[in-house]
Short mmCIF file of C-alpha atoms in Angstrom, two decimals:
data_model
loop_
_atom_site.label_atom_id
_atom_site.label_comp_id
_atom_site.label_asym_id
_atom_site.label_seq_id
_atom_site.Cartn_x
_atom_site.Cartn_y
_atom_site.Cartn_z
CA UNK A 1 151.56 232.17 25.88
CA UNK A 2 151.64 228.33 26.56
CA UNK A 3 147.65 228.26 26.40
CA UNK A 4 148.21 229.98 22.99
CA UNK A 5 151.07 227.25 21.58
CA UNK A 6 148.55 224.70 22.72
CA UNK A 7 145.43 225.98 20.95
CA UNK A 8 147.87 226.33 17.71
CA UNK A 9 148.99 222.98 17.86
CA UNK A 10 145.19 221.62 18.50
CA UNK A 11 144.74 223.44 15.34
CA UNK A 12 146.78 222.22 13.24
CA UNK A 13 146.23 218.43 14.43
CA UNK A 14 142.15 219.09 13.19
CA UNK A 15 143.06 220.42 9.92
CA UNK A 16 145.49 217.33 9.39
CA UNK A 17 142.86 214.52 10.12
CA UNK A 18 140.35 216.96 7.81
CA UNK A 19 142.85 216.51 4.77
CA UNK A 20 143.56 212.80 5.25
CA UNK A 21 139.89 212.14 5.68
CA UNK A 22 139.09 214.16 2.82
CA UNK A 23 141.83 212.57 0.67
CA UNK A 24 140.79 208.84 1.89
CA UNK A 25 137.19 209.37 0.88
CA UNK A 26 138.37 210.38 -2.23
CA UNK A 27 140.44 207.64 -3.18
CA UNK A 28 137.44 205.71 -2.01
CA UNK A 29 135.26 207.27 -4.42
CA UNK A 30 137.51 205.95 -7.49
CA UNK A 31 135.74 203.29 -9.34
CA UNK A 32 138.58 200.68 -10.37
CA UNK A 33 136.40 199.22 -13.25
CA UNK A 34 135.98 202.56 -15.17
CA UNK A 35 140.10 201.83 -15.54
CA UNK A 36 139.18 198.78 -17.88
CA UNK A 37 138.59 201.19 -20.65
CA UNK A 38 141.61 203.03 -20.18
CA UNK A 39 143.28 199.41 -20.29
CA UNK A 40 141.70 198.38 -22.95
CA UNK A 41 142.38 201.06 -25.17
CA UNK A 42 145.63 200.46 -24.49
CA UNK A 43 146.27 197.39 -24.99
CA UNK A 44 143.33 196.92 -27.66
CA UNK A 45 143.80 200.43 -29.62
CA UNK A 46 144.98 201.22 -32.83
CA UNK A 47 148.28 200.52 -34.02
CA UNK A 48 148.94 198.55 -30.78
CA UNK A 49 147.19 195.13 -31.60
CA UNK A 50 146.68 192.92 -34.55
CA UNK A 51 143.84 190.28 -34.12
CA UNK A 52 144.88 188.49 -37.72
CA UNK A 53 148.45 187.79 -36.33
CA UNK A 54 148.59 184.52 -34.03
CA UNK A 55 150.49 184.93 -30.47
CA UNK A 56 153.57 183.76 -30.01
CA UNK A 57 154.65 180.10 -28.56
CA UNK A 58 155.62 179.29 -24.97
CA UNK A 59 157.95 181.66 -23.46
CA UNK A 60 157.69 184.20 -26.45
CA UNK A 61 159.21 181.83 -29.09
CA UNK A 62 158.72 180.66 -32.90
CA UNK A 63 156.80 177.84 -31.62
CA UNK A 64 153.01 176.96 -32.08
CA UNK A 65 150.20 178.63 -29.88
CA UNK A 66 149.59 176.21 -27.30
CA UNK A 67 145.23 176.25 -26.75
CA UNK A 68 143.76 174.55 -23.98
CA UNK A 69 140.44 173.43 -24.02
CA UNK A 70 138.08 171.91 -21.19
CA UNK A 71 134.22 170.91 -21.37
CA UNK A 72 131.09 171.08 -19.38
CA UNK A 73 128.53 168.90 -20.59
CA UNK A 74 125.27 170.19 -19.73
CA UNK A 75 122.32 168.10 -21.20
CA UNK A 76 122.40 165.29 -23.93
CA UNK A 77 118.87 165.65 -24.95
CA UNK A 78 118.63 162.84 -27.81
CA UNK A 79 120.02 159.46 -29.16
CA UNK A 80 118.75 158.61 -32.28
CA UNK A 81 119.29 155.17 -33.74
CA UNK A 82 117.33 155.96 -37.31
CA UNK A 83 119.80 158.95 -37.96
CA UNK A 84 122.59 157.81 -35.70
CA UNK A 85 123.28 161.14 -34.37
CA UNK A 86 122.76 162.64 -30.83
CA UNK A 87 122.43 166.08 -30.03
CA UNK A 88 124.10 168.08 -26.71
CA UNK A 89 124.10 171.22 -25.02
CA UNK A 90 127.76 171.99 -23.50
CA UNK A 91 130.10 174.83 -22.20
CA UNK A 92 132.83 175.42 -24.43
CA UNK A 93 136.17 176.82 -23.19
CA UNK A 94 139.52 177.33 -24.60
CA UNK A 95 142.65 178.92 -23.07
CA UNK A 96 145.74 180.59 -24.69
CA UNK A 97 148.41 182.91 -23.53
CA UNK A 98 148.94 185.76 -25.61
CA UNK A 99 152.01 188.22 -24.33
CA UNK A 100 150.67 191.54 -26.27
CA UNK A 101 147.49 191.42 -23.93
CA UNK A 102 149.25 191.63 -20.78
CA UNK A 103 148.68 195.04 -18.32
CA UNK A 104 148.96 196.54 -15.08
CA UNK A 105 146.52 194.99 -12.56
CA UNK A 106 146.55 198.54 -10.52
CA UNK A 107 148.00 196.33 -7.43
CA UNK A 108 145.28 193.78 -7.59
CA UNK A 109 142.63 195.62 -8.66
CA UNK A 110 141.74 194.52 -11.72
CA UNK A 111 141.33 190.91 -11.50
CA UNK A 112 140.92 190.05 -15.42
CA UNK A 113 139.55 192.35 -18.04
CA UNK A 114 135.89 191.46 -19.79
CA UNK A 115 135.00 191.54 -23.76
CA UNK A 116 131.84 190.03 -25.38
CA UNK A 117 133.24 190.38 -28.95
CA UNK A 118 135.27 187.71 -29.79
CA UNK A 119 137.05 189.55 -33.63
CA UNK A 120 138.35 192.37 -30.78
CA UNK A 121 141.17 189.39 -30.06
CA UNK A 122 142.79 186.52 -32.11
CA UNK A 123 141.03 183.29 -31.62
CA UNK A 124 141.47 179.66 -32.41
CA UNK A 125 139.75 178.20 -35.81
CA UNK A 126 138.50 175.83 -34.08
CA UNK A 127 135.68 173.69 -35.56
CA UNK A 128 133.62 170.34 -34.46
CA UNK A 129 134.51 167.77 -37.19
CA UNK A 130 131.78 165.51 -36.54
CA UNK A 131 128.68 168.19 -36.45
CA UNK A 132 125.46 168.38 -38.20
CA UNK A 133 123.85 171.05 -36.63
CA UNK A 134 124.88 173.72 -34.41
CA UNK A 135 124.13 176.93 -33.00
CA UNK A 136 124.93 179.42 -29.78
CA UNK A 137 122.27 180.93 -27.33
CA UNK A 138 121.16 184.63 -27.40
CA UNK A 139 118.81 184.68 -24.59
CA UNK A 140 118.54 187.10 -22.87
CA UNK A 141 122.19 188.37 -23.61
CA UNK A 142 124.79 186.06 -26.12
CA UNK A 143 126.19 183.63 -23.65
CA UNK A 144 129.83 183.93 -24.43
CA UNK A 145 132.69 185.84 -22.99
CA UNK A 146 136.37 186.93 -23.11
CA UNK A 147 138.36 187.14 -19.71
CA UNK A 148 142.05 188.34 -20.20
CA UNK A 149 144.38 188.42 -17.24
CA UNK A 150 146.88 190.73 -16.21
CA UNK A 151 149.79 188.04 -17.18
CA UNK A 152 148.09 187.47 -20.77
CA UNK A 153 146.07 184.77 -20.34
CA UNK A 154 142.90 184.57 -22.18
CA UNK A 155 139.87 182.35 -21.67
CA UNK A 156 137.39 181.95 -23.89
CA UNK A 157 133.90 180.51 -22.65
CA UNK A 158 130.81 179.68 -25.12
CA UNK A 159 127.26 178.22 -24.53
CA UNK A 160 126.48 176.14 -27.97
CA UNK A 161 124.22 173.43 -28.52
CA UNK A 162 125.42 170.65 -31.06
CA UNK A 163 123.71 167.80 -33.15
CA UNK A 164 126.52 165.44 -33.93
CA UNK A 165 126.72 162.61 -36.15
CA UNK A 166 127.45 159.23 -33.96
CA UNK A 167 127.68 156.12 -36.51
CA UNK A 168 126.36 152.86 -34.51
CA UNK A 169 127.43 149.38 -34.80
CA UNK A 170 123.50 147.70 -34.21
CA UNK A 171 124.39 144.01 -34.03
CA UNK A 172 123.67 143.55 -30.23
CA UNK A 173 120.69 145.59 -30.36
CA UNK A 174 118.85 146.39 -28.02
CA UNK A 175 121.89 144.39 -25.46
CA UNK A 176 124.69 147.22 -27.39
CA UNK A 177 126.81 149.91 -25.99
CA UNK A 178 127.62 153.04 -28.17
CA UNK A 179 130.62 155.19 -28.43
CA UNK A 180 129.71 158.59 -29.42
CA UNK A 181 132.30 160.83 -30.01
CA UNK A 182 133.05 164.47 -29.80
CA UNK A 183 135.98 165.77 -32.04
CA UNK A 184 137.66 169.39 -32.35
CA UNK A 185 140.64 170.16 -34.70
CA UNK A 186 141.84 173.01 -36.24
CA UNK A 187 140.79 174.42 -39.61
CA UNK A 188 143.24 176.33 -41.20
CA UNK A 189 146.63 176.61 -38.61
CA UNK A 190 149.04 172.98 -38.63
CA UNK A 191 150.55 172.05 -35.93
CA UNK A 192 153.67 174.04 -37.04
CA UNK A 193 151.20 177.02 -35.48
CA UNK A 194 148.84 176.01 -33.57
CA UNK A 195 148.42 172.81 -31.24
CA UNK A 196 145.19 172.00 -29.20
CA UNK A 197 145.90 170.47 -25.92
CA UNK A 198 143.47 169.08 -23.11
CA UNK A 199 143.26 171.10 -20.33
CA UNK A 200 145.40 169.68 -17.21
CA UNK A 201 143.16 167.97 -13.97
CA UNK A 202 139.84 167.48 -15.12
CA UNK A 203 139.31 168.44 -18.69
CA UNK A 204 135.62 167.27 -19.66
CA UNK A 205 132.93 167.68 -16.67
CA UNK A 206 129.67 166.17 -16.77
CA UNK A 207 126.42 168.23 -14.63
CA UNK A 208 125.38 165.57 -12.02
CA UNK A 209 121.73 163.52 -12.48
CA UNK A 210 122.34 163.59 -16.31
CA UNK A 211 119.25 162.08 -17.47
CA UNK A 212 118.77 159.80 -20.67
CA UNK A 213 115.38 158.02 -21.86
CA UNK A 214 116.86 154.73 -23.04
CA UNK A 215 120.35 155.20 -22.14
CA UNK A 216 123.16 155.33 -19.16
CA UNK A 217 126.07 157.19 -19.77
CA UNK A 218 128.65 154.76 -18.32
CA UNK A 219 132.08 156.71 -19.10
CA UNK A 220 133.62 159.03 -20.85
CA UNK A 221 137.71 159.03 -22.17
CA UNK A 222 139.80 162.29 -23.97
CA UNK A 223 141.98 161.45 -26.56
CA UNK A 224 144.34 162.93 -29.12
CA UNK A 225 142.93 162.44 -33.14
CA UNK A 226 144.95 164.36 -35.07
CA UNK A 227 145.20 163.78 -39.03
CA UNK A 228 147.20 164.59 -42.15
CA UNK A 229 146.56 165.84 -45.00
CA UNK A 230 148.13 167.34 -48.07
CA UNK A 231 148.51 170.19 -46.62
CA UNK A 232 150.08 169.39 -43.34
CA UNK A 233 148.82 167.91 -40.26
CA UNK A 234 146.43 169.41 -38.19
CA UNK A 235 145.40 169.63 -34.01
CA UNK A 236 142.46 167.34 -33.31
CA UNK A 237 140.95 166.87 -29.97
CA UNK A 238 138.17 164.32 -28.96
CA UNK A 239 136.23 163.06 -26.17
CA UNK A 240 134.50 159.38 -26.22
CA UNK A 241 131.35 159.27 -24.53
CA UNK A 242 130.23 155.69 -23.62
CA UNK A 243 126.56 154.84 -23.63
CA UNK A 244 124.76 151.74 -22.57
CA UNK A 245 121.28 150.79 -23.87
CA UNK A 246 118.65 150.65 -20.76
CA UNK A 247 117.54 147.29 -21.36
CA UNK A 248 114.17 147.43 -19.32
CA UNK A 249 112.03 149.25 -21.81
CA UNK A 250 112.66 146.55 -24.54
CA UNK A 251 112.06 144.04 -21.95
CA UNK A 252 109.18 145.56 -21.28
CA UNK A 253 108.18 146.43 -24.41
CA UNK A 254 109.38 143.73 -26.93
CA UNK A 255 110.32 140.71 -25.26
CA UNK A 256 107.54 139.99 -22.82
CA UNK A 257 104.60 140.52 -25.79
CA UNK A 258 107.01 138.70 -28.03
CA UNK A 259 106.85 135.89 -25.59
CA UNK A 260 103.05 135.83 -24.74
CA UNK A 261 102.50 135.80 -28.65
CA UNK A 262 103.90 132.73 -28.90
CA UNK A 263 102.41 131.11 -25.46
CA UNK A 264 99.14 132.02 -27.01
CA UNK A 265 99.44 130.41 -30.38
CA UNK A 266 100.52 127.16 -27.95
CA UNK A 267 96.36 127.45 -27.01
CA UNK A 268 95.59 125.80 -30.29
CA UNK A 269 97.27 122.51 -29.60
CA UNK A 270 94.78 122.19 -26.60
CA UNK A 271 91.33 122.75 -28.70
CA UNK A 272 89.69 120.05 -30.15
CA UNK A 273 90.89 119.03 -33.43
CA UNK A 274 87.28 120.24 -35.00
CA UNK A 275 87.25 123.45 -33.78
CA UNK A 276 88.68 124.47 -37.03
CA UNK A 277 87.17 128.53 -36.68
CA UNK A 278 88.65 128.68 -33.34
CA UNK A 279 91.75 127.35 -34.05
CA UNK A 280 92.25 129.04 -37.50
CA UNK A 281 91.16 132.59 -35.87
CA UNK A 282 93.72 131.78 -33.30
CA UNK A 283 96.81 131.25 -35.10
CA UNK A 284 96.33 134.00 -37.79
CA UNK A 285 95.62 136.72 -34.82
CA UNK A 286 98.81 136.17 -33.37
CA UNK A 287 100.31 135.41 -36.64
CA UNK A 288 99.09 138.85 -37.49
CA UNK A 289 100.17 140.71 -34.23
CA UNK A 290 103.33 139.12 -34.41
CA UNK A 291 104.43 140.25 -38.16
CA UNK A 292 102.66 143.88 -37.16
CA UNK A 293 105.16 143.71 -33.74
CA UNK A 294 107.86 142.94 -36.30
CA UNK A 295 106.95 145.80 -38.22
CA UNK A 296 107.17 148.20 -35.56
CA UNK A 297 110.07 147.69 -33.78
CA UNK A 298 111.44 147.74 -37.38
CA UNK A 299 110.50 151.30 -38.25
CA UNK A 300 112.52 152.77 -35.25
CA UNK A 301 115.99 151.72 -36.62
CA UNK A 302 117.76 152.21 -39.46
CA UNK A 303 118.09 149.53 -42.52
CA UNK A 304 121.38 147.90 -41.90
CA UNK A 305 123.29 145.03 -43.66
CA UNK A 306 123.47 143.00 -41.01
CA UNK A 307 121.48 140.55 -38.81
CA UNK A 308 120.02 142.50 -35.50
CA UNK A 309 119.96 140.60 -32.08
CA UNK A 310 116.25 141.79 -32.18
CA UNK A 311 116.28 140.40 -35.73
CA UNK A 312 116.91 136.73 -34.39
CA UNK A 313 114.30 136.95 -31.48
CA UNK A 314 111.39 138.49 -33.47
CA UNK A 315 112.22 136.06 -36.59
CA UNK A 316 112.53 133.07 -34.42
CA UNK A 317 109.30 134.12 -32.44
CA UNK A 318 107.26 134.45 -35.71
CA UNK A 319 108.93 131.02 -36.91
CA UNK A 320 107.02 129.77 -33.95
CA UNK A 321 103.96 131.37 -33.98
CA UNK A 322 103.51 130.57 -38.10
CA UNK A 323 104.53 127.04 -36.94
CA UNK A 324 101.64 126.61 -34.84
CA UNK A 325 99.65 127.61 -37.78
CA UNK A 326 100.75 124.99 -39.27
CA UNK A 327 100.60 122.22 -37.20
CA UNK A 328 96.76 122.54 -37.26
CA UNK A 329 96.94 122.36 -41.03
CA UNK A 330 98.94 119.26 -40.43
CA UNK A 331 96.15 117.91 -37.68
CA UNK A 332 93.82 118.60 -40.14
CA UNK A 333 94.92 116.41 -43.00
CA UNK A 334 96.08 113.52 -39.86
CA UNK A 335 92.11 114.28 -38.49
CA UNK A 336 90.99 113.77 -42.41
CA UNK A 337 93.09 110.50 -43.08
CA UNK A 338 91.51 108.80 -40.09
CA UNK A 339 88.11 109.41 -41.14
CA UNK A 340 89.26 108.03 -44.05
CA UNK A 341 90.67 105.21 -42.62
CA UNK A 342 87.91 104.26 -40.21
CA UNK A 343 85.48 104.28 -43.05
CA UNK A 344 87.34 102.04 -45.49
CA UNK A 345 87.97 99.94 -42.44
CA UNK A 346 84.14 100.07 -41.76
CA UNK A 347 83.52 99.14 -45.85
CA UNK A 348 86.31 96.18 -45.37
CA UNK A 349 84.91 94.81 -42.57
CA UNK A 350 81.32 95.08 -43.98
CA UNK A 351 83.05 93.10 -47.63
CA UNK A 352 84.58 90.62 -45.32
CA UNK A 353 81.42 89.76 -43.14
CA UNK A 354 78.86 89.99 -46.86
CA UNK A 355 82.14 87.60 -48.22
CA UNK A 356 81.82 85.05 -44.84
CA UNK A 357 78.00 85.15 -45.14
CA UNK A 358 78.42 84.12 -48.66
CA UNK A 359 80.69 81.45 -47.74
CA UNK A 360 78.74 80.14 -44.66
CA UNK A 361 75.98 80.00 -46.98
CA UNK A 362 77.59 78.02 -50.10
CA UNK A 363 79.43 75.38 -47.18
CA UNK A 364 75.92 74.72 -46.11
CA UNK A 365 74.29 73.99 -49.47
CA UNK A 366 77.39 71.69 -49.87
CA UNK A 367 76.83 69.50 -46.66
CA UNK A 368 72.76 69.16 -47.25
CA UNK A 369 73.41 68.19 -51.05
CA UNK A 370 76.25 66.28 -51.36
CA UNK A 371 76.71 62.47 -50.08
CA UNK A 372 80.42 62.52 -50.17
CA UNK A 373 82.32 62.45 -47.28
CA UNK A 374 85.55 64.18 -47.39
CA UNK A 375 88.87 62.83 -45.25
CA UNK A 376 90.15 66.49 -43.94
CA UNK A 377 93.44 67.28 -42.39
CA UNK A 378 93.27 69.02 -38.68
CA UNK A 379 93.82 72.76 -39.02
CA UNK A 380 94.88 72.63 -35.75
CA UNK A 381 97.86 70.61 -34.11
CA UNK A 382 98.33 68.94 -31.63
CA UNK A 383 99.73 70.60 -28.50
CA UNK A 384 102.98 68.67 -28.35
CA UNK A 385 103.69 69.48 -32.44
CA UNK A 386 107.61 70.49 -32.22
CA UNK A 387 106.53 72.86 -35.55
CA UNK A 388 104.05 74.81 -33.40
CA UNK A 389 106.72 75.36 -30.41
CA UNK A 390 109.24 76.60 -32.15
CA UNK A 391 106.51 79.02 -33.68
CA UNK A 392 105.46 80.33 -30.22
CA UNK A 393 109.45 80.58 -29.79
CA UNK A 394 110.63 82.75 -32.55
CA UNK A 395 107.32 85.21 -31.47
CA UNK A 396 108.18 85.45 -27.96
CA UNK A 397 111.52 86.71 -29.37
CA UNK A 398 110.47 89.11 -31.90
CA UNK A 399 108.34 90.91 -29.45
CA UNK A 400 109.31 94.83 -29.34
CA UNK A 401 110.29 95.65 -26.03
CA UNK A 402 107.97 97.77 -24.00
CA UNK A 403 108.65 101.56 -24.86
CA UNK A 404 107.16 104.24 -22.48
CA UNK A 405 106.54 106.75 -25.25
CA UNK A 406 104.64 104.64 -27.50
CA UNK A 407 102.80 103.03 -24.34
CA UNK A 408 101.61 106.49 -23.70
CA UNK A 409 100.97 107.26 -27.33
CA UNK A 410 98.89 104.27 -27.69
CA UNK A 411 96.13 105.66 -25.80
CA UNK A 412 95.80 108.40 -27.94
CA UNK A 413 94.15 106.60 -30.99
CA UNK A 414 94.43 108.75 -33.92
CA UNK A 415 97.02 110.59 -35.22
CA UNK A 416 95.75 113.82 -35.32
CA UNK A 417 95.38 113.82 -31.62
CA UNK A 418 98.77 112.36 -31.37
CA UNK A 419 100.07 115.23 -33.18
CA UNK A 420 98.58 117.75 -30.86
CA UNK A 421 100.25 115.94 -27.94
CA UNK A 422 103.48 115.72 -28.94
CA UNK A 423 103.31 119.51 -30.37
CA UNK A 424 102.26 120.39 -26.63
CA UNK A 425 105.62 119.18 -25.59
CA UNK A 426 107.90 119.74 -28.17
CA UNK A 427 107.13 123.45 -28.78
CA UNK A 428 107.83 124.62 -25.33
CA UNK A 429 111.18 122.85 -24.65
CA UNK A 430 112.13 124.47 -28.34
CA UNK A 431 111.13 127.75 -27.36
CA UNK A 432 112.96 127.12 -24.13
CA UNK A 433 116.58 125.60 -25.46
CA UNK A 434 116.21 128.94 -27.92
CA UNK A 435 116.05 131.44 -25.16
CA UNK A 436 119.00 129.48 -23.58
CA UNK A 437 121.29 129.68 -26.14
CA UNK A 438 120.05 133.42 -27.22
CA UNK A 439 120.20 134.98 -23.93
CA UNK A 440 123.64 132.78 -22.91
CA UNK A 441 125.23 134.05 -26.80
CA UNK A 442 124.67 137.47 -26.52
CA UNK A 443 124.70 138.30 -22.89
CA UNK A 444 128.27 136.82 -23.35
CA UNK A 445 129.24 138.95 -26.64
CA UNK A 446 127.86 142.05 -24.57
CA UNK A 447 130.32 140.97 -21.69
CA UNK A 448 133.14 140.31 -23.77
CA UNK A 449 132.80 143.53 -25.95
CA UNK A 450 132.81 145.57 -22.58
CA UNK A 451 135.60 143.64 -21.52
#
């Protein structure tokens, strides 16, 4: 009997753990996300939820829908200065609670729910104020999704890629910094409904090694923008970004030719004053280059009212340059005046020694014909004449004192050559007190306006 109880008991205890097992790999076998459909027909079916009707405000009251939105910049591809726009690619998100959505989480199972189609819920009419162009990404599936939480929460996530219009002030160009902003308000719902607020912590990211061609992106701020209207006033969100110019390329580009343009029309001043092809060919090349360098760096920006900081270099620089050009003009009427000169010098001299030949010729007909003997006056005094001393005086005092410029410009004989001397001197130290003052002004402004 007792080896019977025992074998009933044994029994039993085998067909127990068979039924729990059985039962556990059942409840294993239930797939938690085929329960989102059964959730969201609930909460999503007919009758039970209005996507025209806004939620509620915090806590379930009267109040406005509070939206928060956060940014992840992921490229900025271009900068243009001709259109002053720039165009970015950036994930959008918003956040809102809405109380009708909320359900059970089946004790943690069910994280958040997932929807693709954004008219299935009430969203925000959000819109970018400042946009040109805009559109969302399809590939390979539309990149855009709805995650609502067991509490209500919703969060809203898009992948768009904007062109944006970004007016620029060009006055230190190419030494400027640009603010380019990026605004979101609402279209239709005031603030009496709905209110846009930045999200808490970090609100705008930026992906790390964002590369620009010409441009850093130094910092970016979030601010508040909203504006009234006659209709009411209306949620506005924006974010600043800050962009400084990379001043290498136009050094490279611009300022360096720019420069050795004008060092090259300085050549001139150093050929010989009748090298007029060479000199001529000279200063309208690099005339030539210089208005075609103009030109260019001209095309890539807009037409603006104002004066450029490239303006001022490139129109001082051909100011030079055309000013070489004409200083050989100038040596070239000096080079034609002293010909001139030295050849009515050469006639005067050659009247003056015909005119003492003549005389020396009629003073020697008068002492062979005539007996007379004339009582003449000394043309010369004597040394101890008081007249004469005071003379020598007064010229001793009227001599100019010695000057070392016109010392050294006495060697040079003509003036045409003493133009071309001076011109070797006086250009460069120009050119040099301009890039003094240019580079001290606006290197200064650029300080002061990051200041």
């Amino acid at each position: 009997m007792v080896n019977l109880f025992v074998l009933i008991i044994f029994l039993q205890a085998v067909y127990i753990n068979i039924c729990w097992g059985s039962q556990q790999k059942n409840a294993q076998k239930i797939n938690f996300r085929e329960k989102e459909k059964e959730v969201l027909d609930q909460i999503l079916g007919p009758g039970r939820y209005d996507a025209r009707i806004r939620p509620s405000g915090v806590n379930g009251t009267d109040g406005p829908a509070i939206v928060r939105v956060n940014l992840f910049v992921r490229s900025i591809t271009t900068i243009s200065d001709i259109k002053m726009e720039y165009s970015v690619q950036l994930t959008f998100r918003e956040q809102w609670m809405d109380e009708r959505l909320k359900f059970n989480d089946l004790h943690g199972r069910l994280k958040y729910l997932t929807l693709t189609e954004a008219n299935r819920v009430w969203m925000p009419d959000l819109f970018f104020s400042n946009e040109k162009e805009g559109h969302t990404h399809n590939i390979i599936m539309p990149n855009v999704y709805i995650r609502i939480f067991p509490y209500g929460s919703v969060l809203y996530s898009i992948r768009i890629s904007l062109t944006l219009s970004c007016p620029m002030n060009l006055k230190l160009y190419p030494l400027d910094r640009q603010i380019c902003s990026l605004r979101m308000a609402s279209y239709g719902w005031t603030t009496d409904d709905l209110v846009f607020l930045w999200k808490e912590g970090d609100p705008v990211q930026v992906v790390k090694n964002l590369h620009l061609p010409r441009f850093t992106l130094e910092k970016f701020l979030t601010d508040y923008c909203n504006s009234k209207t006659n209709t009411g006033e209306y949620s506005c969100l924006k974010v600043d970004l800050l962009f400084k110019r990379e001043f290498s390329y136009y050094l490279i580009q611009i300022y360096i030719p720019c420069c050795m343009l004008v060092i090259v029309s300085w050549v001139s001043f150093w050929l010989d004053q009748g090298a007029v092809p060479a000199r001529v060919s000279l200063g309208v090349t690099t005339l030539l280059t210089m208005a075609t360098q103009t030109s260019g760096i001209n095309a890539s920006l807009p037409p603006v009212s104002y004066t450029k900081a490239i303006d001022v270099w490139t129109g001082v620089c051909l100011t030079f340059v055309f000013g070489a050009l004409l200083e050989f003009a100038l040596v070239n009427y000096a080079s034609r005046s002293d010909m001139h000169r030295e050849n009515m010098k050469k006639q005067r001299r050659q009247v003056e020694l015909e005119h003492a030949q003549s005389l020396d010729g009629a003073s020697d007909m008068i002492d062979t014909d005539s007996n007379t003997t004339f009582a003449m006056k000394p043309l010369v005094r004597a040394p101890g004449d008081p007249m004469r001393l005071e003379k020598a005086h007064c010229e001793v005092h009227m001599q100019p004192r010695p000057n070392c410029c016109r010392s050294w410009l006495s060697k040079f004989p003509t003036r045409s050559k003493r133009i071309d001397v001076i011109s070797r001197i006086t250009f460069p130290l120009v050119f040099a007190l301009f890039n003094v003052i240019y580079w001290s002004t606006y290197l200064f402004r650029e300080e002061a306006e990051e200041s």
